[in-house]
Amino acid sequence: MTRKRPYLLAFVIFAALQLAVLWGIRSDYREVVAEGVAYRIPIAISRHYYGGADYDAPDYVTVEWRPNEKEPYITFAQARWLGGPDVPKAGETVYVAVARTADGKMEVKGADFRPPAQGDYIRTVSRSMPDSIQKNGVIDFALPFRRYYADKRELEQIPWEEYTATDTEELPPVDASGDVVPGARPEKTEVPRYRLEAEIRLLNGAGAVTGVFVDGQPIHSMYRTAADGTAVRVTPVAEESGK
């Protein structure tokens, strides 16, 4: 019996540490949701199943930031490197300063090894190789928080294929600043069929996804699929209640 006590004590200590970590994460999340500054960002979405298998309903929505609203496949952002001649390695922690525009969107100001003296920022990691940063003066990064949770019954009803569909349009090419290239001919471009946005909240470098919107309406409270899987009708809650 005495031989088992050290193992039992070790197990109890390990379990207590795990619970403390989980409690800390939950507390941080609640604080971000309650006190964080809200931003709207364009996104792409996908569904996630625990274990990787397609069960009855997905467990949560995975949110990917789409900095270029007309480009459905680019899900990472860029920031000017403000940290001087020393540049981060791929995977090294960086702080991306952001600002809130007049219409509530998020504007990236730049990245550094240290958080800005004032204003909001995202604590994330660089996705660029050092030589690329030295050459171009920018780093690639992605949101470190990408999960949006809702009731599994609601997630099961979301018309995923429709909301993630794209359409082909003739659009003029744009440069890195988003300006139309003078004299360039329109090109066939795949653009998202729906305007997908997320509301995120930031506090002291941490963040949380607090809402997902389809053409301005909350995804979790106002969708309806018709009998034909290719036809989707989005019905606002207010319209439903007025019937």
GROMACS .gro file of C-alpha atoms in nm:
model
  243
    1MET     CA    1   0.000   0.000   0.000
    2THR     CA    2   0.279   0.242   0.086
    3ARG     CA    3   0.436   0.188  -0.258
    4LYS     CA    4   0.120   0.309  -0.430
    5ARG     CA    5   0.098   0.632  -0.232
    6PRO     CA    6   0.370   0.822  -0.426
    7TYR     CA    7   0.198   0.735  -0.756
    8LEU     CA    8  -0.141   0.835  -0.617
    9LEU     CA    9   0.000   1.162  -0.486
   10ALA     CA   10   0.165   1.233  -0.823
   11PHE     CA   11  -0.164   1.167  -1.002
   12VAL     CA   12  -0.354   1.401  -0.769
   13ILE     CA   13  -0.096   1.677  -0.819
   14PHE     CA   14  -0.104   1.632  -1.199
   15ALA     CA   15  -0.486   1.641  -1.204
   16ALA     CA   16  -0.488   1.955  -0.988
   17LEU     CA   17  -0.243   2.128  -1.222
   18GLN     CA   18  -0.454   2.035  -1.525
   19LEU     CA   19  -0.767   2.175  -1.360
   20ALA     CA   20  -0.582   2.494  -1.268
   21VAL     CA   21  -0.467   2.543  -1.627
   22LEU     CA   22  -0.818   2.483  -1.763
   23TRP     CA   23  -0.970   2.718  -1.507
   24GLY     CA   24  -0.716   2.984  -1.596
   25ILE     CA   25  -0.792   2.953  -1.967
   26ARG     CA   26  -1.166   2.975  -1.902
   27SER     CA   27  -1.120   3.279  -1.677
   28ASP     CA   28  -0.904   3.455  -1.938
   29TYR     CA   29  -1.167   3.383  -2.206
   30ARG     CA   30  -1.446   3.529  -1.992
   31GLU     CA   31  -1.239   3.838  -1.921
   32VAL     CA   32  -1.168   3.893  -2.291
   33VAL     CA   33  -1.537   3.853  -2.380
   34ALA     CA   34  -1.650   4.086  -2.102
   35GLU     CA   35  -1.388   4.360  -2.132
   36GLY     CA   36  -1.225   4.324  -2.475
   37VAL     CA   37  -1.261   4.573  -2.760
   38ALA     CA   38  -1.482   4.444  -3.046
   39TYR     CA   39  -1.366   4.434  -3.408
   40ARG     CA   40  -1.521   4.301  -3.731
   41ILE     CA   41  -1.301   4.107  -3.974
   42PRO     CA   42  -1.374   3.929  -4.306
   43ILE     CA   43  -1.339   3.552  -4.273
   44ALA     CA   44  -1.366   3.209  -4.429
   45ILE     CA   45  -1.529   2.933  -4.225
   46SER     CA   46  -1.508   2.556  -4.197
   47ARG     CA   47  -1.654   2.297  -3.960
   48HIS     CA   48  -1.453   2.090  -3.717
   49TYR     CA   49  -1.525   1.746  -3.574
   50TYR     CA   50  -1.335   1.611  -3.276
   51GLY     CA   51  -1.130   1.314  -3.389
   52GLY     CA   52  -1.144   1.430  -3.751
   53ALA     CA   53  -1.449   1.220  -3.841
   54ASP     CA   54  -1.781   1.342  -3.977
   55TYR     CA   55  -2.021   1.270  -3.693
   56ASP     CA   56  -2.381   1.388  -3.663
   57ALA     CA   57  -2.290   1.751  -3.606
   58PRO     CA   58  -1.970   1.959  -3.600
   59ASP     CA   59  -1.829   2.067  -3.266
   60TYR     CA   60  -1.739   2.423  -3.356
   61VAL     CA   61  -1.679   2.666  -3.643
   62THR     CA   62  -1.319   2.731  -3.746
   63VAL     CA   63  -1.267   3.095  -3.843
   64GLU     CA   64  -0.989   3.198  -4.083
   65TRP     CA   65  -0.913   3.567  -4.132
   66ARG     CA   66  -0.940   3.684  -4.494
   67PRO     CA   67  -0.763   4.023  -4.509
   68ASN     CA   68  -0.854   4.061  -4.877
   69GLU     CA   69  -1.235   4.040  -4.884
   70LYS     CA   70  -1.237   3.953  -5.256
   71GLU     CA   71  -0.984   3.670  -5.222
   72PRO     CA   72  -1.141   3.358  -5.070
   73TYR     CA   73  -0.825   3.149  -5.040
   74ILE     CA   74  -0.576   3.378  -4.865
   75THR     CA   75  -0.629   3.323  -4.491
   76PHE     CA   76  -0.325   3.488  -4.341
   77ALA     CA   77  -0.245   3.854  -4.289
   78GLN     CA   78   0.062   4.069  -4.330
   79ALA     CA   79   0.208   4.346  -4.116
   80ARG     CA   80   0.493   4.588  -4.165
   81TRP     CA   81   0.790   4.488  -3.951
   82LEU     CA   82   0.865   4.769  -3.704
   83GLY     CA   83   1.127   4.593  -3.492
   84GLY     CA   84   1.437   4.723  -3.669
   85PRO     CA   85   1.714   4.516  -3.828
   86ASP     CA   86   1.656   4.214  -3.602
   87VAL     CA   87   1.376   4.003  -3.746
   88PRO     CA   88   1.186   3.706  -3.600
   89LYS     CA   89   1.233   3.345  -3.698
   90ALA     CA   90   0.935   3.150  -3.829
   91GLY     CA   91   0.728   3.051  -3.526
   92GLU     CA   92   0.873   3.320  -3.299
   93THR     CA   93   0.634   3.531  -3.090
   94VAL     CA   94   0.550   3.877  -3.223
   95TYR     CA   95   0.301   4.148  -3.129
   96VAL     CA   96   0.081   4.292  -3.403
   97ALA     CA   97  -0.057   4.639  -3.328
   98VAL     CA   98  -0.411   4.702  -3.456
   99ALA     CA   99  -0.660   4.987  -3.455
  100ARG     CA  100  -1.038   5.010  -3.487
  101THR     CA  101  -1.170   5.199  -3.789
  102ALA     CA  102  -1.476   5.424  -3.781
  103ASP     CA  103  -1.697   5.137  -3.905
  104GLY     CA  104  -1.564   4.887  -3.652
  105LYS     CA  105  -1.320   4.703  -3.881
  106MET     CA  106  -0.970   4.604  -3.774
  107GLU     CA  107  -0.671   4.782  -3.928
  108VAL     CA  108  -0.322   4.634  -3.891
  109LYS     CA  109  -0.059   4.894  -3.795
  110GLY     CA  110   0.260   4.685  -3.773
  111ALA     CA  111   0.446   4.410  -3.585
  112ASP     CA  112   0.727   4.414  -3.329
  113PHE     CA  113   0.900   4.198  -3.069
  114ARG     CA  114   0.727   4.404  -2.799
  115PRO     CA  115   0.365   4.507  -2.752
  116PRO     CA  116   0.283   4.868  -2.841
  117ALA     CA  117   0.292   5.131  -2.566
  118GLN     CA  118  -0.078   5.197  -2.619
  119GLY     CA  119  -0.365   5.055  -2.818
  120ASP     CA  120  -0.476   4.700  -2.894
  121TYR     CA  121  -0.255   4.424  -3.026
  122ILE     CA  122  -0.253   4.052  -3.108
  123ARG     CA  123   0.004   3.818  -2.955
  124THR     CA  124   0.082   3.569  -3.231
  125VAL     CA  125   0.376   3.413  -3.418
  126SER     CA  126   0.555   3.498  -3.739
  127ARG     CA  127   0.487   3.271  -4.038
  128SER     CA  128   0.766   3.419  -4.251
  129MET     CA  129   1.128   3.322  -4.300
  130PRO     CA  130   1.379   3.585  -4.179
  131ASP     CA  131   1.526   3.649  -4.524
  132SER     CA  132   1.178   3.722  -4.661
  133ILE     CA  133   1.113   3.977  -4.385
  134GLN     CA  134   1.449   4.147  -4.446
  135LYS     CA  135   1.378   4.166  -4.819
  136ASN     CA  136   1.013   4.279  -4.811
  137GLY     CA  137   0.980   4.445  -4.473
  138VAL     CA  138   0.663   4.254  -4.384
  139ILE     CA  139   0.573   3.941  -4.189
  140ASP     CA  140   0.293   3.690  -4.242
  141PHE     CA  141   0.083   3.593  -3.941
  142ALA     CA  142  -0.251   3.430  -3.860
  143LEU     CA  143  -0.505   3.467  -3.582
  144PRO     CA  144  -0.410   3.248  -3.284
  145PHE     CA  145  -0.778   3.221  -3.180
  146ARG     CA  146  -1.004   3.068  -3.444
  147ARG     CA  147  -1.285   2.876  -3.276
  148TYR     CA  148  -1.648   2.982  -3.253
  149TYR     CA  149  -1.878   2.764  -3.043
  150ALA     CA  150  -2.255   2.734  -3.074
  151ASP     CA  151  -2.520   2.476  -2.997
  152LYS     CA  152  -2.451   2.154  -3.190
  153ARG     CA  153  -2.810   2.146  -3.318
  154GLU     CA  154  -2.761   2.490  -3.470
  155LEU     CA  155  -2.425   2.397  -3.620
  156GLU     CA  156  -2.580   2.087  -3.777
  157GLN     CA  157  -2.832   2.300  -3.970
  158ILE     CA  158  -2.583   2.547  -4.118
  159PRO     CA  159  -2.571   2.516  -4.500
  160TRP     CA  160  -2.192   2.491  -4.509
  161GLU     CA  161  -2.151   2.425  -4.881
  162GLU     CA  162  -2.358   2.729  -4.969
  163TYR     CA  163  -2.197   2.966  -4.723
  164THR     CA  164  -1.847   2.865  -4.839
  165ALA     CA  165  -1.931   2.875  -5.211
  166THR     CA  166  -1.764   3.112  -5.457
  167ASP     CA  167  -1.876   3.272  -5.784
  168THR     CA  168  -1.669   3.374  -6.086
  169GLU     CA  169  -1.666   3.745  -6.167
  170GLU     CA  170  -1.477   3.968  -6.408
  171LEU     CA  171  -1.274   4.202  -6.186
  172PRO     CA  172  -0.982   4.435  -6.255
  173PRO     CA  173  -0.656   4.325  -6.090
  174VAL     CA  174  -0.538   4.517  -5.785
  175ASP     CA  175  -0.192   4.586  -5.646
  176ALA     CA  176  -0.063   4.506  -5.297
  177SER     CA  177  -0.236   4.816  -5.158
  178GLY     CA  178  -0.573   4.710  -5.294
  179ASP     CA  179  -0.578   4.977  -5.567
  180VAL     CA  180  -0.686   4.891  -5.920
  181VAL     CA  181  -0.393   4.855  -6.158
  182PRO     CA  182  -0.424   5.136  -6.418
  183GLY     CA  183  -0.502   5.011  -6.769
  184ALA     CA  184  -0.525   4.645  -6.666
  185ARG     CA  185  -0.794   4.428  -6.819
  186PRO     CA  186  -1.052   4.258  -6.595
  187GLU     CA  187  -0.970   3.900  -6.502
  188LYS     CA  188  -1.189   3.609  -6.404
  189THR     CA  189  -1.172   3.588  -6.025
  190GLU     CA  190  -1.331   3.356  -5.770
  191VAL     CA  191  -1.512   3.565  -5.508
  192PRO     CA  192  -1.711   3.450  -5.202
  193ARG     CA  193  -2.085   3.423  -5.262
  194TYR     CA  194  -2.164   3.556  -4.915
  195ARG     CA  195  -2.004   3.823  -4.702
  196LEU     CA  196  -1.874   3.633  -4.400
  197GLU     CA  197  -1.752   3.828  -4.100
  198ALA     CA  198  -1.652   3.752  -3.744
  199GLU     CA  199  -1.672   3.966  -3.436
  200ILE     CA  200  -1.357   3.928  -3.229
  201ARG     CA  201  -1.263   4.087  -2.900
  202LEU     CA  202  -0.909   4.177  -2.796
  203LEU     CA  203  -0.766   4.236  -2.451
  204ASN     CA  204  -0.395   4.251  -2.362
  205GLY     CA  205  -0.292   4.054  -2.671
  206ALA     CA  206  -0.544   3.774  -2.619
  207GLY     CA  207  -0.858   3.735  -2.824
  208ALA     CA  208  -1.184   3.547  -2.868
  209VAL     CA  209  -1.432   3.496  -3.151
  210THR     CA  210  -1.769   3.614  -3.018
  211GLY     CA  211  -1.984   3.607  -3.331
  212VAL     CA  212  -2.003   3.491  -3.694
  213PHE     CA  213  -2.216   3.680  -3.947
  214VAL     CA  214  -2.346   3.602  -4.296
  215ASP     CA  215  -2.431   3.914  -4.497
  216GLY     CA  216  -2.454   4.101  -4.168
  217GLN     CA  217  -2.683   3.854  -3.990
  218PRO     CA  218  -2.577   3.618  -3.705
  219ILE     CA  219  -2.509   3.271  -3.842
  220HIS     CA  220  -2.629   3.091  -3.530
  221SER     CA  221  -2.978   3.236  -3.508
  222MET     CA  222  -3.121   3.295  -3.853
  223TYR     CA  223  -3.067   3.049  -4.132
  224ARG     CA  224  -3.306   2.817  -4.310
  225THR     CA  225  -3.231   2.562  -4.581
  226ALA     CA  226  -3.482   2.479  -4.849
  227ALA     CA  227  -3.553   2.123  -4.967
  228ASP     CA  228  -3.305   2.171  -5.251
  229GLY     CA  229  -2.958   2.165  -5.101
  230THR     CA  230  -2.834   2.419  -5.355
  231ALA     CA  231  -3.097   2.676  -5.260
  232VAL     CA  232  -3.055   2.856  -4.932
  233ARG     CA  233  -3.274   3.126  -4.791
  234VAL     CA  234  -3.147   3.346  -4.509
  235THR     CA  235  -3.433   3.465  -4.289
  236PRO     CA  236  -3.375   3.727  -4.017
  237VAL     CA  237  -3.511   3.641  -3.674
  238ALA     CA  238  -3.724   3.956  -3.671
  239GLU     CA  239  -3.896   3.843  -3.990
  240GLU     CA  240  -3.963   3.501  -3.838
  241SER     CA  241  -4.122   3.649  -3.527
  242GLY     CA  242  -4.345   3.874  -3.732
  243LYS     CA  243  -4.517   3.584  -3.907
   0.00000   0.00000   0.00000
